[in-house]
PDB file of C-alpha atoms in Angstrom:
ATOM      1  CA  UNK M   5      68.561  48.833-155.865  1.00 48.00           C
ATOM      2  CA  UNK M   6      69.975  51.262-153.188  1.00 54.00           C
ATOM      3  CA  UNK M   7      71.238  53.476-155.730  1.00 49.00           C
ATOM      4  CA  UNK M   8      68.149  53.638-157.546  1.00 55.00           C
ATOM      5  CA  UNK M   9      66.482  54.486-154.143  1.00 55.00           C
ATOM      6  CA  UNK M  10      68.877  57.345-153.733  1.00 50.00           C
ATOM      7  CA  UNK M  11      68.705  58.724-157.140  1.00 52.00           C
ATOM      8  CA  UNK M  12      64.700  58.670-157.011  1.00 55.00           C
ATOM      9  CA  UNK M  13      65.578  60.936-153.686  1.00 59.00           C
ATOM     10  CA  UNK M  14      67.991  63.257-155.328  1.00 53.00           C
ATOM     11  CA  UNK M  15      65.426  65.956-156.860  1.00 53.00           C
ATOM     12  CA  UNK M  16      64.008  66.471-153.293  1.00 51.00           C
ATOM     13  CA  UNK M  17      67.579  66.762-151.855  1.00 51.00           C
ATOM     14  CA  UNK M  18      68.061  69.510-154.580  1.00 48.00           C
ATOM     15  CA  UNK M  19      64.935  71.236-153.527  1.00 47.00           C
ATOM     16  CA  UNK M  20      65.865  71.298-149.739  1.00 48.00           C
ATOM     17  CA  UNK M  21      69.479  72.634-150.600  1.00 48.00           C
ATOM     18  CA  UNK M  22      68.091  75.257-152.853  1.00 46.00           C
ATOM     19  CA  UNK M  23      65.657  76.590-150.000  1.00 47.00           C
ATOM     20  CA  UNK M  24      68.104  76.406-147.216  1.00 47.00           C
ATOM     21  CA  UNK M  25      70.687  78.868-149.544  1.00 46.00           C
ATOM     22  CA  UNK M  26      67.884  80.926-150.379  1.00 46.00           C
ATOM     23  CA  UNK M  27      66.848  81.584-146.915  1.00 47.00           C
ATOM     24  CA  UNK M  28      70.594  81.966-146.200  1.00 48.00           C
ATOM     25  CA  UNK M  29      70.863  84.777-148.667  1.00 47.00           C
ATOM     26  CA  UNK M  30      67.777  86.384-147.982  1.00 48.00           C
ATOM     27  CA  UNK M  31      68.576  86.607-144.452  1.00 57.00           C
ATOM     28  CA  UNK M  32      68.331  90.096-142.674  1.00 69.00           C
ATOM     29  CA  UNK M  33      71.295  91.920-140.695  1.00 71.00           C
ATOM     30  CA  UNK M  34      70.482  93.347-137.831  1.00 70.00           C
ATOM     31  CA  UNK M  35      72.755  96.017-136.643  1.00 71.00           C
ATOM     32  CA  UNK M  36      75.429  94.403-134.318  1.00 53.00           C
ATOM     33  CA  UNK M  37      74.675  90.712-135.734  1.00 57.00           C
ATOM     34  CA  UNK M  38      76.790  88.336-138.295  1.00 44.00           C
ATOM     35  CA  UNK M  39      76.240  89.067-141.934  1.00 45.00           C
ATOM     36  CA  UNK M  40      74.669  86.990-144.607  1.00 46.00           C
ATOM     37  CA  UNK M  41      77.464  85.741-147.166  1.00 39.00           C
ATOM     38  CA  UNK M  42      77.682  88.001-150.036  1.00 41.00           C
ATOM     39  CA  UNK M  43      76.607  87.189-153.449  1.00 43.00           C
ATOM     40  CA  UNK M  44      78.752  87.927-156.200  1.00 44.00           C
ATOM     41  CA  UNK M  45      75.687  88.311-158.858  1.00 42.00           C
ATOM     42  CA  UNK M  46      75.488  91.603-160.095  1.00 55.00           C
ATOM     43  CA  UNK M  47      73.721  93.889-162.295  1.00 63.00           C
ATOM     44  CA  UNK M  48      75.477  97.106-161.485  1.00 73.00           C
ATOM     45  CA  UNK M  49      78.474  98.404-163.200  1.00 84.00           C
ATOM     46  CA  UNK M  50      78.154  96.687-166.428  1.00 85.00           C
ATOM     47  CA  UNK M  51      77.803 100.083-168.719  1.00 88.00           C
ATOM     48  CA  UNK M  52      79.877 102.484-167.083  1.00 92.00           C
ATOM     49  CA  UNK M  53      80.432 106.000-169.142  1.00 89.00           C
ATOM     50  CA  UNK M  54      83.517 105.810-171.178  1.00 89.00           C
ATOM     51  CA  UNK M  55      86.362 107.847-169.929  1.00 86.00           C
ATOM     52  CA  UNK M  56      89.670 109.772-171.395  1.00 85.00           C
ATOM     53  CA  UNK M  57      91.722 109.269-168.129  1.00 87.00           C
ATOM     54  CA  UNK M  58      91.743 106.091-166.098  1.00 88.00           C
ATOM     55  CA  UNK M  59      91.766 106.285-162.105  1.00 86.00           C
ATOM     56  CA  UNK M  60      93.681 102.979-160.567  1.00 86.00           C
ATOM     57  CA  UNK M  61      94.265 102.995-156.915  1.00 90.00           C
ATOM     58  CA  UNK M  62      92.588 105.032-154.239  1.00 91.00           C
ATOM     59  CA  UNK M  63      95.293 107.566-154.094  1.00 91.00           C
ATOM     60  CA  UNK M  64      94.336 108.711-157.325  1.00 93.00           C
ATOM     61  CA  UNK M  65      90.732 108.824-156.434  1.00 94.00           C
ATOM     62  CA  UNK M  66      91.368 110.871-153.128  1.00 94.00           C
ATOM     63  CA  UNK M  67      93.323 113.303-155.195  1.00 94.00           C
ATOM     64  CA  UNK M  68      90.289 113.363-157.511  1.00 95.00           C
ATOM     65  CA  UNK M  69      88.273 113.825-154.602  1.00 96.00           C
ATOM     66  CA  UNK M  70      90.423 117.020-153.341  1.00 95.00           C
ATOM     67  CA  UNK M  71      90.089 118.722-156.866  1.00 95.00           C
ATOM     68  CA  UNK M  72      86.381 118.563-156.813  1.00 96.00           C
ATOM     69  CA  UNK M  73      84.145 121.342-156.535  1.00 95.00           C
ATOM     70  CA  UNK M  74      81.243 118.402-156.074  1.00 95.00           C
ATOM     71  CA  UNK M  75      82.183 117.649-152.426  1.00 95.00           C
ATOM     72  CA  UNK M  76      82.670 120.643-149.435  1.00 95.00           C
ATOM     73  CA  UNK M  77      86.061 120.862-147.549  1.00 96.00           C
ATOM     74  CA  UNK M  78      84.554 118.783-144.336  1.00 96.00           C
ATOM     75  CA  UNK M  79      83.079 115.829-146.722  1.00 96.00           C
ATOM     76  CA  UNK M  80      86.670 115.885-148.510  1.00 97.00           C
ATOM     77  CA  UNK M  81      88.037 115.536-145.181  1.00 97.00           C
ATOM     78  CA  UNK M  82      85.833 113.024-143.964  1.00 96.00           C
ATOM     79  CA  UNK M  83      85.901 110.596-147.112  1.00 97.00           C
ATOM     80  CA  UNK M  84      89.771 110.897-146.699  1.00 96.00           C
ATOM     81  CA  UNK M  85      89.604 109.922-143.665  1.00 97.00           C
ATOM     82  CA  UNK M  86      87.421 106.949-144.368  1.00 97.00           C
ATOM     83  CA  UNK M  87      89.879 105.810-147.377  1.00 96.00           C
ATOM     84  CA  UNK M  88      92.764 105.819-144.978  1.00 96.00           C
ATOM     85  CA  UNK M  89      90.666 103.631-142.533  1.00 96.00           C
ATOM     86  CA  UNK M  90      89.985 101.380-145.110  1.00 96.00           C
ATOM     87  CA  UNK M  91      93.701 100.907-146.687  1.00 95.00           C
ATOM     88  CA  UNK M  92      94.562 100.362-142.959  1.00 96.00           C
ATOM     89  CA  UNK M  93      92.261  97.650-142.436  1.00 96.00           C
ATOM     90  CA  UNK M  94      93.389  95.861-145.678  1.00 96.00           C
ATOM     91  CA  UNK M  95      97.104  96.576-144.513  1.00 96.00           C
ATOM     92  CA  UNK M  96      95.950  94.748-141.172  1.00 96.00           C
ATOM     93  CA  UNK M  97      94.273  92.194-142.963  1.00 97.00           C
ATOM     94  CA  UNK M  98      97.465  91.310-145.351  1.00 96.00           C
ATOM     95  CA  UNK M  99      99.567  91.199-142.145  1.00 95.00           C
ATOM     96  CA  UNK M 100      97.270  88.535-140.685  1.00 95.00           C
ATOM     97  CA  UNK M 101      94.927  90.502-138.834  1.00 93.00           C
ATOM     98  CA  UNK M 102      91.220  89.165-138.777  1.00 92.00           C
ATOM     99  CA  UNK M 103      89.229  91.801-137.611  1.00 94.00           C
ATOM    100  CA  UNK M 104      87.086  91.634-140.799  1.00 97.00           C
ATOM    101  CA  UNK M 105      87.075  88.903-143.003  1.00 97.00           C
ATOM    102  CA  UNK M 106      87.864  89.529-146.813  1.00 97.00           C
ATOM    103  CA  UNK M 107      83.918  89.494-147.968  1.00 96.00           C
ATOM    104  CA  UNK M 108      83.500  92.033-145.122  1.00 97.00           C
ATOM    105  CA  UNK M 109      86.062  94.176-146.424  1.00 98.00           C
ATOM    106  CA  UNK M 110      84.808  94.098-149.759  1.00 97.00           C
ATOM    107  CA  UNK M 111      81.482  95.029-148.368  1.00 97.00           C
ATOM    108  CA  UNK M 112      83.007  98.144-146.683  1.00 98.00           C
ATOM    109  CA  UNK M 113      84.553  99.088-149.813  1.00 97.00           C
ATOM    110  CA  UNK M 114      81.784  98.928-151.820  1.00 97.00           C
ATOM    111  CA  UNK M 115      79.361 100.923-149.506  1.00 98.00           C
ATOM    112  CA  UNK M 116      82.427 103.285-149.135  1.00 98.00           C
ATOM    113  CA  UNK M 117      82.116 103.621-153.094  1.00 97.00           C
ATOM    114  CA  UNK M 118      78.507 104.312-152.712  1.00 97.00           C
ATOM    115  CA  UNK M 119      78.977 107.038-150.489  1.00 97.00           C
ATOM    116  CA  UNK M 120      81.613 108.814-152.866  1.00 97.00           C
ATOM    117  CA  UNK M 121      79.547 108.063-155.645  1.00 97.00           C
ATOM    118  CA  UNK M 122      76.362 109.773-154.139  1.00 97.00           C
ATOM    119  CA  UNK M 123      78.609 112.793-153.873  1.00 96.00           C
ATOM    120  CA  UNK M 124      79.757 112.824-157.283  1.00 96.00           C
ATOM    121  CA  UNK M 125      76.991 111.398-159.423  1.00 95.00           C
ATOM    122  CA  UNK M 126      74.952 114.952-160.124  1.00 91.00           C
ATOM    123  CA  UNK M 127      77.718 117.598-159.838  1.00 94.00           C
ATOM    124  CA  UNK M 128      81.070 115.464-161.461  1.00 95.00           C
ATOM    125  CA  UNK M 129      80.316 113.142-164.228  1.00 94.00           C
ATOM    126  CA  UNK M 130      84.064 113.064-164.960  1.00 94.00           C
ATOM    127  CA  UNK M 131      85.219 111.724-161.956  1.00 96.00           C
ATOM    128  CA  UNK M 132      81.904 109.680-160.877  1.00 96.00           C
ATOM    129  CA  UNK M 133      82.777 108.224-164.281  1.00 95.00           C
ATOM    130  CA  UNK M 134      86.308 107.376-163.657  1.00 95.00           C
ATOM    131  CA  UNK M 135      84.778 106.151-160.248  1.00 95.00           C
ATOM    132  CA  UNK M 136      82.434 103.827-161.956  1.00 95.00           C
ATOM    133  CA  UNK M 137      85.333 102.362-164.448  1.00 94.00           C
ATOM    134  CA  UNK M 138      87.516 101.947-161.448  1.00 94.00           C
ATOM    135  CA  UNK M 139      85.532 100.155-158.924  1.00 95.00           C
ATOM    136  CA  UNK M 140      86.571  96.591-159.587  1.00 93.00           C
ATOM    137  CA  UNK M 141      89.982  97.430-160.786  1.00 92.00           C
ATOM    138  CA  UNK M 142      90.885  98.902-157.451  1.00 95.00           C
ATOM    139  CA  UNK M 143      89.126  96.090-155.242  1.00 95.00           C
ATOM    140  CA  UNK M 144      91.329  93.575-157.553  1.00 94.00           C
ATOM    141  CA  UNK M 145      94.477  95.276-156.209  1.00 94.00           C
ATOM    142  CA  UNK M 146      93.240  95.533-152.571  1.00 96.00           C
ATOM    143  CA  UNK M 147      92.165  91.866-152.243  1.00 96.00           C
ATOM    144  CA  UNK M 148      95.257  90.437-154.080  1.00 96.00           C
ATOM    145  CA  UNK M 149      98.170  90.177-151.204  1.00 96.00           C
ATOM    146  CA  UNK M 150     100.766  90.503-154.392  1.00 95.00           C
ATOM    147  CA  UNK M 151      99.225  93.199-155.617  1.00 93.00           C
ATOM    148  CA  UNK M 152      98.345  95.133-152.653  1.00 94.00           C
ATOM    149  CA  UNK M 153     102.118  94.661-151.414  1.00 93.00           C
ATOM    150  CA  UNK M 154     103.205  96.063-154.604  1.00 89.00           C
ATOM    151  CA  UNK M 155     101.365  99.127-154.511  1.00 84.00           C
ATOM    152  CA  UNK M 156     101.700  99.796-150.533  1.00 79.00           C
ATOM    153  CA  UNK M 157     104.957  98.282-149.470  1.00 73.00           C
TER     154      UNK M 157
ATOM    155  CA  UNK A   2      92.565 118.349-103.001  1.00 63.00           C
ATOM    156  CA  UNK A   3      96.463 118.940-103.259  1.00 67.00           C
ATOM    157  CA  UNK A   4      97.917 119.977-106.823  1.00 67.00           C
ATOM    158  CA  UNK A   5     100.040 116.760-106.914  1.00 68.00           C
ATOM    159  CA  UNK A   6      97.023 114.722-106.760  1.00 67.00           C
ATOM    160  CA  UNK A   7      94.967 116.343-109.177  1.00 63.00           C
ATOM    161  CA  UNK A   8      97.900 116.450-111.666  1.00 66.00           C
ATOM    162  CA  UNK A   9      97.942 112.732-111.176  1.00 63.00           C
ATOM    163  CA  UNK A  10      94.100 112.272-111.956  1.00 61.00           C
ATOM    164  CA  UNK A  11      94.412 114.378-114.825  1.00 63.00           C
ATOM    165  CA  UNK A  12      97.284 112.218-116.148  1.00 63.00           C
ATOM    166  CA  UNK A  13      95.507 109.197-115.506  1.00 57.00           C
ATOM    167  CA  UNK A  14      92.371 110.484-117.783  1.00 57.00           C
ATOM    168  CA  UNK A  15      94.717 111.600-120.370  1.00 59.00           C
ATOM    169  CA  UNK A  16      96.263 108.533-120.536  1.00 55.00           C
ATOM    170  CA  UNK A  17      93.181 106.387-120.490  1.00 56.00           C
ATOM    171  CA  UNK A  18      91.961 108.818-123.459  1.00 58.00           C
ATOM    172  CA  UNK A  19      95.005 108.345-125.558  1.00 54.00           C
ATOM    173  CA  UNK A  20      94.563 104.159-125.350  1.00 54.00           C
ATOM    174  CA  UNK A  21      93.875 102.658-128.558  1.00 56.00           C
ATOM    175  CA  UNK A  22      90.062 102.743-129.493  1.00 68.00           C
ATOM    176  CA  UNK A  23      88.351  99.477-129.961  1.00 80.00           C
ATOM    177  CA  UNK A  24      87.586  98.893-133.976  1.00 85.00           C
ATOM    178  CA  UNK A  25      83.940  99.291-135.086  1.00 94.00           C
ATOM    179  CA  UNK A  26      82.154  96.288-135.874  1.00 96.00           C
ATOM    180  CA  UNK A  27      81.567  95.425-139.446  1.00 97.00           C
ATOM    181  CA  UNK A  28      77.966  95.848-139.178  1.00 97.00           C
ATOM    182  CA  UNK A  29      78.113  99.452-137.515  1.00 96.00           C
ATOM    183  CA  UNK A  30      80.437 100.325-140.128  1.00 97.00           C
ATOM    184  CA  UNK A  31      78.163  99.338-143.023  1.00 98.00           C
ATOM    185  CA  UNK A  32      75.273 101.047-141.269  1.00 97.00           C
ATOM    186  CA  UNK A  33      76.689 104.283-140.561  1.00 96.00           C
ATOM    187  CA  UNK A  34      77.583 104.491-144.202  1.00 97.00           C
ATOM    188  CA  UNK A  35      74.059 103.132-145.561  1.00 97.00           C
ATOM    189  CA  UNK A  36      72.745 106.035-142.879  1.00 96.00           C
ATOM    190  CA  UNK A  37      75.087 108.674-144.689  1.00 96.00           C
ATOM    191  CA  UNK A  38      74.182 107.550-148.201  1.00 97.00           C
ATOM    192  CA  UNK A  39      70.341 107.904-147.759  1.00 97.00           C
ATOM    193  CA  UNK A  40      71.009 111.339-145.964  1.00 95.00           C
ATOM    194  CA  UNK A  41      72.806 112.301-149.207  1.00 94.00           C
ATOM    195  CA  UNK A  42      70.161 111.158-151.342  1.00 94.00           C
ATOM    196  CA  UNK A  43      67.585 113.199-149.489  1.00 93.00           C
ATOM    197  CA  UNK A  44      65.929 110.215-147.940  1.00 93.00           C
ATOM    198  CA  UNK A  45      65.194 110.488-144.534  1.00 87.00           C
ATOM    199  CA  UNK A  46      66.512 107.691-141.976  1.00 92.00           C
ATOM    200  CA  UNK A  47      68.508 108.525-138.879  1.00 87.00           C
ATOM    201  CA  UNK A  48      69.536 105.753-137.798  1.00 94.00           C
ATOM    202  CA  UNK A  49      69.443 102.225-139.833  1.00 97.00           C
ATOM    203  CA  UNK A  50      68.353  99.438-137.635  1.00 96.00           C
ATOM    204  CA  UNK A  51      68.525  96.811-139.950  1.00 97.00           C
ATOM    205  CA  UNK A  52      69.886  96.038-143.620  1.00 97.00           C
ATOM    206  CA  UNK A  53      69.917  93.048-145.810  1.00 96.00           C
ATOM    207  CA  UNK A  54      72.213  92.556-148.414  1.00 95.00           C
ATOM    208  CA  UNK A  55      70.202  91.146-151.495  1.00 91.00           C
ATOM    209  CA  UNK A  56      73.198  91.161-153.623  1.00 90.00           C
ATOM    210  CA  UNK A  57      76.089  92.927-154.151  1.00 92.00           C
ATOM    211  CA  UNK A  58      75.435  96.895-154.132  1.00 95.00           C
ATOM    212  CA  UNK A  59      71.808  96.074-153.528  1.00 96.00           C
ATOM    213  CA  UNK A  60      70.301  96.776-150.052  1.00 97.00           C
ATOM    214  CA  UNK A  61      66.896  96.786-148.227  1.00 97.00           C
ATOM    215  CA  UNK A  62      67.370  99.016-145.322  1.00 97.00           C
ATOM    216  CA  UNK A  63      64.922  99.073-142.438  1.00 97.00           C
ATOM    217  CA  UNK A  64      65.421 102.756-140.496  1.00 96.00           C
ATOM    218  CA  UNK A  65      64.649 103.968-137.248  1.00 93.00           C
ATOM    219  CA  UNK A  66      61.804 106.182-138.362  1.00 90.00           C
ATOM    220  CA  UNK A  67      59.954 102.895-139.615  1.00 93.00           C
ATOM    221  CA  UNK A  68      61.101 104.010-143.371  1.00 94.00           C
ATOM    222  CA  UNK A  69      62.344 101.069-145.561  1.00 97.00           C
ATOM    223  CA  UNK A  70      64.110 101.770-148.683  1.00 97.00           C
ATOM    224  CA  UNK A  71      65.977  99.825-151.388  1.00 97.00           C
ATOM    225  CA  UNK A  72      69.480 101.349-151.953  1.00 97.00           C
ATOM    226  CA  UNK A  73      71.343  99.732-154.952  1.00 96.00           C
ATOM    227  CA  UNK A  74      73.873 100.791-157.636  1.00 96.00           C
ATOM    228  CA  UNK A  75      72.840 101.254-161.386  1.00 94.00           C
ATOM    229  CA  UNK A  76      74.429  99.516-164.171  1.00 92.00           C
ATOM    230  CA  UNK A  77      76.080 102.923-164.825  1.00 92.00           C
ATOM    231  CA  UNK A  78      77.229 103.240-161.337  1.00 94.00           C
ATOM    232  CA  UNK A  79      74.242 105.619-160.147  1.00 95.00           C
ATOM    233  CA  UNK A  80      73.205 105.222-156.647  1.00 97.00           C
ATOM    234  CA  UNK A  81      69.404 104.815-156.652  1.00 96.00           C
ATOM    235  CA  UNK A  82      67.224 105.028-153.502  1.00 97.00           C
ATOM    236  CA  UNK A  83      63.642 104.351-153.663  1.00 94.00           C
ATOM    237  CA  UNK A  84      61.079 103.246-150.619  1.00 94.00           C
ATOM    238  CA  UNK A  85      60.372  99.806-150.380  1.00 88.00           C
ATOM    239  CA  UNK A  86      57.319  98.188-148.790  1.00 69.00           C
ATOM    240  CA  UNK A  87      57.678  96.995-144.731  1.00 62.00           C
TER     241      UNK A  87
END
């Protein structure tokens, strides 16, 4: 009897849970406030162009940027500095520091790569294609403690 | 002011400027990068006052200028910006 009463309320429960989740995911971040949890759904990066030579880490990306004619000297220095900054944040994270969560570091990584892609997409299709293909490969090395230690120890 | 006092004050100022700076907040890092991407894409924004991460690589951004944009990455890895409703 009691079980039947609970099961009859189950669809209502599901609707409430869905509404709460939807509100949480759609919440807005005012600059200076906490960030909503990121959603892993993505349509992006599913059709990266075919490339001949792969980039497999941030150092190779930095080298590619250094040689690219699509980026001015000052921007090259700023981007290299940003790459170094995020690498240091990952070193600190894997050392146990918790200034940023892993989800926040992923977002910082994604936005940095969006910044780099913005520079490349019109003027350096080759490096842009390499960046597109490497986006998730590099992330996997950064987030995984063993792979990160292997690369940066 | 005695030279020794002046030297002492300058030393203190120098040491204070060498102190470790506080790490920027996550939101400050994201807002600064989003503003820069909008500028690179030729979309006037100035300062980002709020943003929503709708899903990974897909943002809705409110600028101090009042402009609102959707900024996302296409399936080919291209960064796309388009004006969005308020």
